[in-house]
Short mmCIF file of N, CA and C in Angstrom, two decimals:
data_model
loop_
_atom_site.label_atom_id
_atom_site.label_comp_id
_atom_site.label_asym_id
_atom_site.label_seq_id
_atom_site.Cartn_x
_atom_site.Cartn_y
_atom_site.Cartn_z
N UNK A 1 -9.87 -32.94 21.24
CA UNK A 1 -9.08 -31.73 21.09
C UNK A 1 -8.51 -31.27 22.42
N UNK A 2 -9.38 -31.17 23.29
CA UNK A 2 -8.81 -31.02 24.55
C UNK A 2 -7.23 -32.02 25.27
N UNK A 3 -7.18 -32.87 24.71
CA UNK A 3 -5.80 -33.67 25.07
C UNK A 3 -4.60 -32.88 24.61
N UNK A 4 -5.12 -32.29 22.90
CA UNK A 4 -4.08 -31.90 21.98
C UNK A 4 -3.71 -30.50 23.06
N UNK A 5 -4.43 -29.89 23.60
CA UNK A 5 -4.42 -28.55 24.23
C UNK A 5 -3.35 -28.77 25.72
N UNK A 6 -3.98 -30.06 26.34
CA UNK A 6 -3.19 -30.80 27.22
C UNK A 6 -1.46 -31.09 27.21
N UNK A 7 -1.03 -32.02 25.72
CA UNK A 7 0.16 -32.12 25.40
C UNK A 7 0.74 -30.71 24.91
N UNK A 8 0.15 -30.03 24.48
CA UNK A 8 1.09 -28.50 24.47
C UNK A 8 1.40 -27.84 25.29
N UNK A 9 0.39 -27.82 26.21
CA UNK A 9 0.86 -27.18 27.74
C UNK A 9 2.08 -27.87 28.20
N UNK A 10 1.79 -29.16 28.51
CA UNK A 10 2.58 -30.37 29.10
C UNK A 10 4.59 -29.94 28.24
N UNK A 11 4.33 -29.78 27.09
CA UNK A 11 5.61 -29.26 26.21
C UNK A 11 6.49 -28.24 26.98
N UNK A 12 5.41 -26.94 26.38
CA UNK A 12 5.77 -26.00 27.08
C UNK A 12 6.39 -25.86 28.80
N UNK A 13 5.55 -26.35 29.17
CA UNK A 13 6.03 -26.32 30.68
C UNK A 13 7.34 -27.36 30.57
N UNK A 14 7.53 -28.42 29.91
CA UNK A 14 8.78 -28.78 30.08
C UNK A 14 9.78 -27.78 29.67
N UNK A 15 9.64 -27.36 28.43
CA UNK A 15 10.74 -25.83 27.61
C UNK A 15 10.88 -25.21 28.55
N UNK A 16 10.07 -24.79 29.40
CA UNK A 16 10.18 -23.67 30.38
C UNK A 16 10.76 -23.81 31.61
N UNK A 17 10.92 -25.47 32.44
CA UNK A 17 11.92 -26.23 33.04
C UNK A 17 12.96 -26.35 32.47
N UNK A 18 13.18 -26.46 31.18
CA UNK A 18 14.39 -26.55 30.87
C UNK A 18 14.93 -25.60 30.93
N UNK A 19 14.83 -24.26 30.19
CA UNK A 19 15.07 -23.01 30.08
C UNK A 19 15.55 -22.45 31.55
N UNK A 20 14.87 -22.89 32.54
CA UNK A 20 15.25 -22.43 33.82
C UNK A 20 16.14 -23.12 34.38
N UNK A 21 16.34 -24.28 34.18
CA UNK A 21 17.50 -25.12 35.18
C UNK A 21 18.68 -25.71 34.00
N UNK A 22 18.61 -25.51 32.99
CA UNK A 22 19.63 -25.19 31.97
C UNK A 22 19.97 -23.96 31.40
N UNK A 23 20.20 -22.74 31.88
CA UNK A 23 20.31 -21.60 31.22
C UNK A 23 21.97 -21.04 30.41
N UNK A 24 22.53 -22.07 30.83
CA UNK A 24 24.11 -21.62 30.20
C UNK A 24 23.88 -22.43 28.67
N UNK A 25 23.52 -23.78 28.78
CA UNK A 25 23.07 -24.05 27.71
C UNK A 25 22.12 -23.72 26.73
N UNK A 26 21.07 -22.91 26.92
CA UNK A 26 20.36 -21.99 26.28
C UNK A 26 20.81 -21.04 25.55
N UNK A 27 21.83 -20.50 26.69
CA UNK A 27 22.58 -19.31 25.71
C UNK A 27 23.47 -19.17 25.27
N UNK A 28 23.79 -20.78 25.36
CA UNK A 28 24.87 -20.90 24.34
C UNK A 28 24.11 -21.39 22.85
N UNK A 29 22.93 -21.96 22.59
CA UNK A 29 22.41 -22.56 21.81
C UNK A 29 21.65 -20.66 21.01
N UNK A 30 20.92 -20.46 22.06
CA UNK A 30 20.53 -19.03 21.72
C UNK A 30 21.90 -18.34 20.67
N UNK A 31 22.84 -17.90 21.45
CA UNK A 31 24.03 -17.31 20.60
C UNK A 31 24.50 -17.75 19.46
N UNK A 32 24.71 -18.99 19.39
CA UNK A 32 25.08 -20.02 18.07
C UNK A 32 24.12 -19.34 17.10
N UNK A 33 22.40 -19.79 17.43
CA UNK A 33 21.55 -19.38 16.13
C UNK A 33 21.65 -18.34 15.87
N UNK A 34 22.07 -17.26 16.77
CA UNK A 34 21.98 -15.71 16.36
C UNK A 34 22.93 -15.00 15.26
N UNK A 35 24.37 -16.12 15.92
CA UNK A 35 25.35 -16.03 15.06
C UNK A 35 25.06 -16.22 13.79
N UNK A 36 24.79 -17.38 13.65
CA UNK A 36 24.52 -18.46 12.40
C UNK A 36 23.72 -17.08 11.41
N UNK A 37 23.14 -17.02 12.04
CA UNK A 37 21.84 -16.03 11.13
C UNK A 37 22.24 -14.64 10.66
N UNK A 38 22.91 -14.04 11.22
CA UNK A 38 23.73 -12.94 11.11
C UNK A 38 24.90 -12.90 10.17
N UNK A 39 25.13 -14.38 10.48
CA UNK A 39 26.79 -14.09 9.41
C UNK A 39 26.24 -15.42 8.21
N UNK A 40 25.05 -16.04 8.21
CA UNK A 40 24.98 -16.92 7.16
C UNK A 40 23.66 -16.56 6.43
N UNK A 41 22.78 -16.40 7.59
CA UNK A 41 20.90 -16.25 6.82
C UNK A 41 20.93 -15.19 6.11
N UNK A 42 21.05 -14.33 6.98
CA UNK A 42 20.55 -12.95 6.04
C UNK A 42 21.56 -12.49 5.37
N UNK A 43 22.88 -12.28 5.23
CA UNK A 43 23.78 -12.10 4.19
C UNK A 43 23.02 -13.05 2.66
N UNK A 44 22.71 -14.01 3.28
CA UNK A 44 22.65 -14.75 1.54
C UNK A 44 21.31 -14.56 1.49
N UNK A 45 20.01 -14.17 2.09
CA UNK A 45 18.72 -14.19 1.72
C UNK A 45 18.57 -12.25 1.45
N UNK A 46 18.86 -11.25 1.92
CA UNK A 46 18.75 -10.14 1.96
C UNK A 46 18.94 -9.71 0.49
N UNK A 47 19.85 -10.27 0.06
CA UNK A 47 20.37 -9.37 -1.44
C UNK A 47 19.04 -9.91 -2.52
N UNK A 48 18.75 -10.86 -2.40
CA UNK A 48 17.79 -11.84 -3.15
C UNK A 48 16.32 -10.90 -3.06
N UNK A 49 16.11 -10.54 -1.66
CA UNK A 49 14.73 -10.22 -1.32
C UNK A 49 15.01 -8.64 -2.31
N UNK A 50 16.08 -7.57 -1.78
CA UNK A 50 15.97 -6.59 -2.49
C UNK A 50 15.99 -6.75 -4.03
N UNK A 51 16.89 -7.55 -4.76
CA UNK A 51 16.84 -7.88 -6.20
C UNK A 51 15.47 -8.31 -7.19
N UNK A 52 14.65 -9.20 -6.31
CA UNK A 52 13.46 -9.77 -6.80
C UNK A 52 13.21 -8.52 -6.82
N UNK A 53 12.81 -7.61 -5.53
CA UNK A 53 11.69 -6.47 -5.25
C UNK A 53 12.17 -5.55 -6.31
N UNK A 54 13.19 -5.06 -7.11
CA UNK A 54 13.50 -4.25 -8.01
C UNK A 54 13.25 -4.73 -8.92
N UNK A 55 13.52 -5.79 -9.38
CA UNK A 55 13.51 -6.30 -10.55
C UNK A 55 11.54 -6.54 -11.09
N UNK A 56 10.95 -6.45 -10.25
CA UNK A 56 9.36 -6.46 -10.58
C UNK A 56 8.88 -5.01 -10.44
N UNK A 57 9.74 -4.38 -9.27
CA UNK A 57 9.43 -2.75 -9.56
C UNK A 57 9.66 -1.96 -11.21
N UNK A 58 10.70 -2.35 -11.65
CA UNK A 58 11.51 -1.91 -13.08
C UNK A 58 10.92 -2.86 -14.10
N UNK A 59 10.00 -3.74 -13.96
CA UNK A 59 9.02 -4.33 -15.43
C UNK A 59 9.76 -5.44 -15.38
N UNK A 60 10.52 -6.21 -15.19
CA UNK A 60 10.68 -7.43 -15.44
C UNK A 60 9.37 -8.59 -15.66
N UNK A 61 9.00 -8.21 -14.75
CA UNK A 61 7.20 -9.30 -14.83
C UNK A 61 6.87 -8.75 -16.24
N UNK A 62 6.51 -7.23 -17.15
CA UNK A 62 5.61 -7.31 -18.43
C UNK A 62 7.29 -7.90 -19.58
N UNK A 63 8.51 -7.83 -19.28
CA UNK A 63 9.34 -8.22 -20.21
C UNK A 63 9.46 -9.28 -20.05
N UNK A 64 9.43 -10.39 -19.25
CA UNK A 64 8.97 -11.59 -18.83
C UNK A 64 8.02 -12.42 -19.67
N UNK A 65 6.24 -11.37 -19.89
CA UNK A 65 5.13 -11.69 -19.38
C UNK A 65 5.53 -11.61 -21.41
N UNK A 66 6.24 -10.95 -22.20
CA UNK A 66 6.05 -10.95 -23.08
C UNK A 66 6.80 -12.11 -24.37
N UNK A 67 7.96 -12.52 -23.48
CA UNK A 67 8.84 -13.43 -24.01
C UNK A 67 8.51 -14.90 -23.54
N UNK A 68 7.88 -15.07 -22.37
CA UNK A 68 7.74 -16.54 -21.99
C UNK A 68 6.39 -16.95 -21.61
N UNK A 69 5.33 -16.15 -22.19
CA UNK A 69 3.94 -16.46 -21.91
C UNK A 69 3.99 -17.86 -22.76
N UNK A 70 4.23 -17.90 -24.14
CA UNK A 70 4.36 -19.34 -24.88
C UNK A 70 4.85 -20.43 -23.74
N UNK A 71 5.85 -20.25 -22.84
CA UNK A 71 5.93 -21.33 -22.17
C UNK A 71 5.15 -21.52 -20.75
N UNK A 72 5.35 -20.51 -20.30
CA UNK A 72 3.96 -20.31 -18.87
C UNK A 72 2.57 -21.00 -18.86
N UNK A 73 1.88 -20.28 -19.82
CA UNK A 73 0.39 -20.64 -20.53
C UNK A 73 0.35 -22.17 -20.71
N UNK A 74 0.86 -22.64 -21.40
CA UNK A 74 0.48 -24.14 -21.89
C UNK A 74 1.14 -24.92 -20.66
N UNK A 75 2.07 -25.05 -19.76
CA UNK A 75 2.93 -25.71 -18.77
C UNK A 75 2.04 -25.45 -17.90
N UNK A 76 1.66 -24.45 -17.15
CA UNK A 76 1.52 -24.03 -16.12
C UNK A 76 -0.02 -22.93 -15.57
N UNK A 77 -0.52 -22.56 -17.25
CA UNK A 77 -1.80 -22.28 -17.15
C UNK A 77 -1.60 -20.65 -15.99
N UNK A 78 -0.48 -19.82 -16.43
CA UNK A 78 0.25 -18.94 -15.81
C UNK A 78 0.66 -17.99 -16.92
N UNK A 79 0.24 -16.23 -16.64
CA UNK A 79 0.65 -15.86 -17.35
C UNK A 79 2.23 -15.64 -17.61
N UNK A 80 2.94 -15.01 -18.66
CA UNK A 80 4.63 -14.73 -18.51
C UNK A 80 5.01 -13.90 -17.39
N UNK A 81 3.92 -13.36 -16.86
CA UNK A 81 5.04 -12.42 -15.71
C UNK A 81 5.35 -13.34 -14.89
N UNK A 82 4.32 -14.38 -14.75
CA UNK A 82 4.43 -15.43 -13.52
C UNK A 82 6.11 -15.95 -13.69
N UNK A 83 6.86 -16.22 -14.60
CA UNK A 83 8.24 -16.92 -14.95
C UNK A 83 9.37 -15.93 -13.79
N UNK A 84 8.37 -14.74 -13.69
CA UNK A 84 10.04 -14.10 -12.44
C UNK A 84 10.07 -14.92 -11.40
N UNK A 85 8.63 -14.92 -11.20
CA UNK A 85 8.47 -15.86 -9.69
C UNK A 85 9.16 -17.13 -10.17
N UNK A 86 9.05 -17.75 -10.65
CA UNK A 86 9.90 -19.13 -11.20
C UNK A 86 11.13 -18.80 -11.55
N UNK A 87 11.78 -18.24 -12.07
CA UNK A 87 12.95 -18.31 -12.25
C UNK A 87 13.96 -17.90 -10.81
N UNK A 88 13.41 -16.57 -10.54
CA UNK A 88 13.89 -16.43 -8.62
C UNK A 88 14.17 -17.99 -7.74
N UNK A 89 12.72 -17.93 -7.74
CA UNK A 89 12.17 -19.43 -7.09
C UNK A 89 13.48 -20.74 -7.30
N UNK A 90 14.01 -20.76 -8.48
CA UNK A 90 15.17 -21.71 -8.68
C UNK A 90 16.45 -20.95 -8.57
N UNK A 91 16.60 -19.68 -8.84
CA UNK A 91 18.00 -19.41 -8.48
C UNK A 91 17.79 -19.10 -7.32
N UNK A 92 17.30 -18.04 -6.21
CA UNK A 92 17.51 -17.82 -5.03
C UNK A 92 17.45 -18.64 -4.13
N UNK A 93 15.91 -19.29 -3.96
CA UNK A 93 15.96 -20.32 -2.90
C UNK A 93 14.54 -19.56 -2.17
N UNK A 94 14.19 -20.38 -0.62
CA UNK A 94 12.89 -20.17 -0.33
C UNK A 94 13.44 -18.62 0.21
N UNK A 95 12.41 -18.16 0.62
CA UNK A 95 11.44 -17.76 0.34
C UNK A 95 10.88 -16.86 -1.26
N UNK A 96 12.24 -16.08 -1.54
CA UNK A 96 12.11 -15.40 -2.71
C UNK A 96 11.40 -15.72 -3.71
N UNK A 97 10.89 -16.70 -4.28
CA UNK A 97 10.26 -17.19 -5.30
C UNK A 97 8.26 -17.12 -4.76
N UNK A 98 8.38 -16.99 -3.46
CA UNK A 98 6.66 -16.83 -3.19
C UNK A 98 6.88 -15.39 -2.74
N UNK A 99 7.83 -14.88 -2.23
CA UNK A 99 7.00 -13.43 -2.19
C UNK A 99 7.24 -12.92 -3.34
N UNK A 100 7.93 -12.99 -4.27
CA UNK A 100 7.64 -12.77 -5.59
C UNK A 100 6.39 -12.61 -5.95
N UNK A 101 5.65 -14.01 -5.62
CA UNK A 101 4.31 -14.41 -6.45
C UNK A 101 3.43 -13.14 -6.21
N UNK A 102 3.61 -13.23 -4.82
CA UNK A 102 2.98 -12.45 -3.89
C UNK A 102 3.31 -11.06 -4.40
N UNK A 103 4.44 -10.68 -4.72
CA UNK A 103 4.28 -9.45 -5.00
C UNK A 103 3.72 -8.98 -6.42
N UNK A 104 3.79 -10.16 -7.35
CA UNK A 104 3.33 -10.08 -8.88
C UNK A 104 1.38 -9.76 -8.34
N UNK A 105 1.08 -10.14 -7.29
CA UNK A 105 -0.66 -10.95 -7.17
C UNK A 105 -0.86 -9.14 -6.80
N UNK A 106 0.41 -8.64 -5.87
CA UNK A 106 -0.65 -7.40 -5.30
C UNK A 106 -0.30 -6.26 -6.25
N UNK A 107 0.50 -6.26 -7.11
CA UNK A 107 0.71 -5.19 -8.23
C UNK A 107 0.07 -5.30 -9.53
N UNK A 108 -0.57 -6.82 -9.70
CA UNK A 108 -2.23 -6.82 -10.50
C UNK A 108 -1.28 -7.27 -11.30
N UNK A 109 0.17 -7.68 -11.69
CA UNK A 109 0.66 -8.27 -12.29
C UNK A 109 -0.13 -9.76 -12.90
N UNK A 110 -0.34 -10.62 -12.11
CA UNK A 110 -1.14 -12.29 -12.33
C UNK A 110 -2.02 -12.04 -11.07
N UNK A 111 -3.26 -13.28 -11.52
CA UNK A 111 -4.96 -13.27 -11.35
C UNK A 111 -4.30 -14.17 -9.62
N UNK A 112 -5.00 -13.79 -8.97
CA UNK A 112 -5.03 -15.01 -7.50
C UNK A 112 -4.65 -16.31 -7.74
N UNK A 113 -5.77 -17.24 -9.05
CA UNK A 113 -5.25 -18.42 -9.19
C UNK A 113 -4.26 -18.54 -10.18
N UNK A 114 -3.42 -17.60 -10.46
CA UNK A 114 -2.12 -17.57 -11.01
C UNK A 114 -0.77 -17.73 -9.83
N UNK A 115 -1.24 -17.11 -8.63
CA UNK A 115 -0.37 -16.81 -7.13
C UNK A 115 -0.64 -18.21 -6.91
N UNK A 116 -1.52 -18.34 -6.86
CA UNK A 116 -1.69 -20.16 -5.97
C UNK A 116 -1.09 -21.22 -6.85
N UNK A 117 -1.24 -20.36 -7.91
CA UNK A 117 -0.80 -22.00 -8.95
C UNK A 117 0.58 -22.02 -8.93
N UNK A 118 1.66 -20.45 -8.95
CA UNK A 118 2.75 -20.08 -8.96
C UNK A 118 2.97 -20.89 -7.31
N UNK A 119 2.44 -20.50 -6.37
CA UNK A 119 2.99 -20.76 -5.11
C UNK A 119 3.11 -22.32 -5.08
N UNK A 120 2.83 -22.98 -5.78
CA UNK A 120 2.28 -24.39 -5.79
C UNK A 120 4.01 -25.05 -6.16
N UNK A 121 4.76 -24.24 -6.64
CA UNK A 121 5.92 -24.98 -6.93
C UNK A 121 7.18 -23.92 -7.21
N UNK A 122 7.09 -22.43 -6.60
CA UNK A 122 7.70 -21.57 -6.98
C UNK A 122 8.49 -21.59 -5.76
N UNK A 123 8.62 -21.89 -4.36
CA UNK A 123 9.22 -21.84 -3.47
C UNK A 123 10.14 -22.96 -3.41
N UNK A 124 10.79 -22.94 -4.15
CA UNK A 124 12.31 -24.14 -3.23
C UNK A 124 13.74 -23.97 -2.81
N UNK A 125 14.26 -24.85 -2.04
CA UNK A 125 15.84 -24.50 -1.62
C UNK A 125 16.31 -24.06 -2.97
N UNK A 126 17.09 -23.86 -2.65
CA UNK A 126 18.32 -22.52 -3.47
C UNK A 126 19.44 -23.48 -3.45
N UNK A 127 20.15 -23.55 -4.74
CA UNK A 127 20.97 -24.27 -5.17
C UNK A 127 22.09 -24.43 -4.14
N UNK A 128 22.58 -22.84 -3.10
CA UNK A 128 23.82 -23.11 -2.61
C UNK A 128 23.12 -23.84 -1.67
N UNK A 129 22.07 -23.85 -0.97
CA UNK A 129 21.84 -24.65 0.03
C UNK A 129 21.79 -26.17 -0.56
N UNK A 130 21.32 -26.29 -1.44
CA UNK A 130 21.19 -28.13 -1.44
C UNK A 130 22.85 -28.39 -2.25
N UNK A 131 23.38 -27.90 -2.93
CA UNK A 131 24.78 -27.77 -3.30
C UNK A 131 25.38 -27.79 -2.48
N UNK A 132 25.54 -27.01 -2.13
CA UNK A 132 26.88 -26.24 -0.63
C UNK A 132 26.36 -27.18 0.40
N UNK A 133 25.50 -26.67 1.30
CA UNK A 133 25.25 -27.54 2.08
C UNK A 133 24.62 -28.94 2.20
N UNK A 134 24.19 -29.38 1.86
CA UNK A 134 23.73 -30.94 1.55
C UNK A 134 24.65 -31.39 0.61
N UNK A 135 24.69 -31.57 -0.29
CA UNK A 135 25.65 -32.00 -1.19
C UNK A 135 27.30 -31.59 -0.76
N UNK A 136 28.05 -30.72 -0.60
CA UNK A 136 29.34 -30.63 0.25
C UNK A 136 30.00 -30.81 1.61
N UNK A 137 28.72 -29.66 2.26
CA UNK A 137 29.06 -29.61 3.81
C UNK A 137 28.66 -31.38 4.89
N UNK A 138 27.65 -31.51 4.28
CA UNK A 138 27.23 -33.00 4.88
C UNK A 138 27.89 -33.99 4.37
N UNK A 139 27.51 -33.66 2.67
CA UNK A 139 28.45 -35.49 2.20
C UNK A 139 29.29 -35.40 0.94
N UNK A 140 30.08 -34.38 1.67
CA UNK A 140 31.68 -34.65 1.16
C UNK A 140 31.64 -34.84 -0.65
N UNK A 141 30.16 -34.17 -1.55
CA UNK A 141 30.13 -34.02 -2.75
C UNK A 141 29.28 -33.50 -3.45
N UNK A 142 30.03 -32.36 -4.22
CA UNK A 142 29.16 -31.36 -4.87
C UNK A 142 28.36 -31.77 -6.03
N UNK A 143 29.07 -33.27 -6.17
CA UNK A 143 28.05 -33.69 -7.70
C UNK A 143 26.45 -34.24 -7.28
N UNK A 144 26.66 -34.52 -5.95
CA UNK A 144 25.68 -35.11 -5.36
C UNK A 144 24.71 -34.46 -5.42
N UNK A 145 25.18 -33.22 -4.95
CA UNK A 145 24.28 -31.92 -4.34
C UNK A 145 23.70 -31.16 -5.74
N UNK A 146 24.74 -31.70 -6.97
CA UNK A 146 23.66 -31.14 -8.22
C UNK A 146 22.93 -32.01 -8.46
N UNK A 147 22.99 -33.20 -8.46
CA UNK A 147 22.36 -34.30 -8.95
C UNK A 147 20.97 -33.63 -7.88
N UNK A 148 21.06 -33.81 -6.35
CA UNK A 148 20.26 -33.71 -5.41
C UNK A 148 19.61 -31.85 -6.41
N UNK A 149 19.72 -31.27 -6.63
CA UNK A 149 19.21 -30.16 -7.30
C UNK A 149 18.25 -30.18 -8.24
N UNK A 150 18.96 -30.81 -9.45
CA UNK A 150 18.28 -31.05 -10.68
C UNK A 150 16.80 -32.04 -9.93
N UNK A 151 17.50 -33.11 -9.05
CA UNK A 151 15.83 -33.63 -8.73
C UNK A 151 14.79 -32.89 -8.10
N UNK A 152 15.28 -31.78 -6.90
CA UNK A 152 14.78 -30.70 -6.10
C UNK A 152 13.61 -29.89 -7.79
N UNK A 153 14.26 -29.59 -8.18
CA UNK A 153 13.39 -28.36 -9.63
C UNK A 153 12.71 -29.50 -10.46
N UNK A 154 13.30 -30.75 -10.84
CA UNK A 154 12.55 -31.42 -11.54
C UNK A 154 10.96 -31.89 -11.08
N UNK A 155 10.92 -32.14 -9.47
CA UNK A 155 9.76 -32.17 -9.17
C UNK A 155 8.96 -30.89 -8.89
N UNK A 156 9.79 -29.69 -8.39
CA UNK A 156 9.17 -28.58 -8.78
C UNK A 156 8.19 -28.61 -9.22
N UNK A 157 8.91 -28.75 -10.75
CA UNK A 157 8.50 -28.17 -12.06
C UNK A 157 7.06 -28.91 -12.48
N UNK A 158 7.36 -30.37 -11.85
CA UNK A 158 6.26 -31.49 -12.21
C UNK A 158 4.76 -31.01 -11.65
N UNK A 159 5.47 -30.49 -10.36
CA UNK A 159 3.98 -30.31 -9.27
C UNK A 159 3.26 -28.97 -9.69
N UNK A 160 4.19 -28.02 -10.55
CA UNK A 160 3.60 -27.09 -11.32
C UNK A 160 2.60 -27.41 -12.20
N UNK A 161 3.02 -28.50 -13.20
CA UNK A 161 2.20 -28.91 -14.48
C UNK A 161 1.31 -29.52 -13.68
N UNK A 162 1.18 -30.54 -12.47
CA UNK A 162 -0.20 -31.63 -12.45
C UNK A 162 -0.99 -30.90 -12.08
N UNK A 163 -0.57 -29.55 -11.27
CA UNK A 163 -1.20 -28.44 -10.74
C UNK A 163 -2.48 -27.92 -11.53
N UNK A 164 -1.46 -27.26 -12.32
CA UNK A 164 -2.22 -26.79 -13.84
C UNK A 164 -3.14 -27.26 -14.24
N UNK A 165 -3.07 -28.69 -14.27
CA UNK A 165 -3.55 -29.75 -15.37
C UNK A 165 -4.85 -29.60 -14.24
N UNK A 166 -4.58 -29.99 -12.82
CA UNK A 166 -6.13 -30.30 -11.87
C UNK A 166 -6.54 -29.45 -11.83
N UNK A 167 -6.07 -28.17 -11.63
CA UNK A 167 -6.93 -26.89 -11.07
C UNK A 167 -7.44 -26.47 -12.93
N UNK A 168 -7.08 -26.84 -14.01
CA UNK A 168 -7.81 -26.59 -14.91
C UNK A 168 -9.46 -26.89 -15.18
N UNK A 169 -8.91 -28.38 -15.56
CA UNK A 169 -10.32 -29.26 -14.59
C UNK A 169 -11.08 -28.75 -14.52
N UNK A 170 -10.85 -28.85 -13.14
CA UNK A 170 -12.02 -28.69 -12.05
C UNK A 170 -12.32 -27.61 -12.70
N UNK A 171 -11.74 -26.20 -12.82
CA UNK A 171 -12.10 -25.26 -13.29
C UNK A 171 -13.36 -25.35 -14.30
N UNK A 172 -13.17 -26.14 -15.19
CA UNK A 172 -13.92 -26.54 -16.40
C UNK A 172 -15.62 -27.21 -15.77
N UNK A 173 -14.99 -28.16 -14.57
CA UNK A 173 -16.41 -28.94 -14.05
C UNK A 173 -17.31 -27.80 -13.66
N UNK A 174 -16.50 -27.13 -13.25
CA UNK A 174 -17.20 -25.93 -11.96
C UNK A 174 -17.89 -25.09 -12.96
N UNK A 175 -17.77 -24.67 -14.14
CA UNK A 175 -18.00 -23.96 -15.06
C UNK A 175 -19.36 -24.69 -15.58
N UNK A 176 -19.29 -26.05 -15.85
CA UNK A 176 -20.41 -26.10 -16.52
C UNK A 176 -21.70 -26.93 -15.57
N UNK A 177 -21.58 -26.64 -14.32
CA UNK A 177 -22.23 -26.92 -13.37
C UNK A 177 -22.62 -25.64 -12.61
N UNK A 178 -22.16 -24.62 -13.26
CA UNK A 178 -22.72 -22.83 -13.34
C UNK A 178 -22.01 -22.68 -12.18
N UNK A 179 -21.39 -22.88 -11.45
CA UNK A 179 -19.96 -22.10 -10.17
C UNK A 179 -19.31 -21.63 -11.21
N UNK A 180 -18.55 -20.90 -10.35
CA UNK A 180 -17.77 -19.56 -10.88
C UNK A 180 -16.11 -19.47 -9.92
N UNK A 181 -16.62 -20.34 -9.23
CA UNK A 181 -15.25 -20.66 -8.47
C UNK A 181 -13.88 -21.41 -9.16
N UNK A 182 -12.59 -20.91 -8.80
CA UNK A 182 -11.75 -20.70 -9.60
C UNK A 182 -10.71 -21.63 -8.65
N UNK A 183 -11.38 -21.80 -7.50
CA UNK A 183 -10.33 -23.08 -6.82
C UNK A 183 -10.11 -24.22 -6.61
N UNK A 184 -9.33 -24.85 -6.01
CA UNK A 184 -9.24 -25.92 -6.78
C UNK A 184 -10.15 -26.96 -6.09
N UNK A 185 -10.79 -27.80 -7.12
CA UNK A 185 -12.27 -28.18 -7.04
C UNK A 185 -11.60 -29.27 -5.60
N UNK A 186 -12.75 -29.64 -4.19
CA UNK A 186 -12.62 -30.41 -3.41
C UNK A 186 -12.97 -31.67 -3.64
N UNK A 187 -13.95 -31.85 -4.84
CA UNK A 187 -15.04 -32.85 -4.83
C UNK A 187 -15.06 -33.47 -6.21
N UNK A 188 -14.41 -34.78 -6.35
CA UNK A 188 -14.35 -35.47 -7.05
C UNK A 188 -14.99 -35.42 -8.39
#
């Protein structure tokens, strides 16, 4: 461990040579990201963060929790409120779909291992990013970038269910081996 402590220093102190005997280039690299973020990040992540946060303030999670528990429950071993976090999660993009979870876990909305199981596949790029950018801005095609989409949610969706399916399990082993623990089992 001590080496690993070694090569980080060793890093740093290079960043910090650089930083000093390259400084026009810094701030030009500095300014770019600031830009970038200002006129691209938070314009398209800001509206998302306030929308989720209303939309679970105003009941969406129990009108949710009441129309799509049939599909939550058996897929995903998740109650229906859990589906805001999932549905966000595929239209917005990261982060929105876990602080969702997160916000369903601290408003008693869904159980902890509902948040973990939700977090397990509720966070992914956001369509304009793998659309727009991967699929257009890089390679010159938007069909790509849906195609590249539909596979992005399809495994999602997959790592949701095997989720389900293991942390059920175990759940079950742990149960009749008298634990009471609800996570997901370490031990074969």
């Amino acid at each position: 461990m001590k080496w690993f402590k070694a090569v980080v220093v060793l890093i740093l102190c290079y960043v910090t040579f650089c930083l000093v005997m390259f400084p026009d280039a810094c701030i030009t690299a500095v300014s770019g990201a600031l830009k970038l973020c200002v006129t691209a990040v938070i314009p398209t992540l800001f509206p998302f963060f306030v929308c989720s946060s209303l939309l679970i303030a105003f009941g969406l999670g129990e009108f949710g929790s009441r129309f799509l528990s049939g599909v939550m429950r058996p897929l995903f071993k998740v109650s229906g409120a859990g589906a805001v976090a999932v549905i966000l999660g595929v239209v917005s993009g990261y982060p929105v779909g876990a602080s969702c979870a997160v916000e369903l876990y601290k408003t008693g909305k869904i159980t902890k291992p509902e948040a973990e199981r939700l977090l397990s596949f509720c966070n992914n790029s956001g369509p304009l990013f793998i659309i727009g950018t991967v699929g257009f801005a890089m390679n010159s095609s938007v069909a790509l970038g849906g195609v590249l989409y539909i596979i992005h949610i399809t495994a999602a969706i997959s790592a949701g269910i095997i989720y389900a399916k293991i942390s059920s399990r175990c759940f079950r082993r742990k149960r009749r081996r008298g634990k009471e623990s609800r996570a997901l089992c370490s031990e074969a």
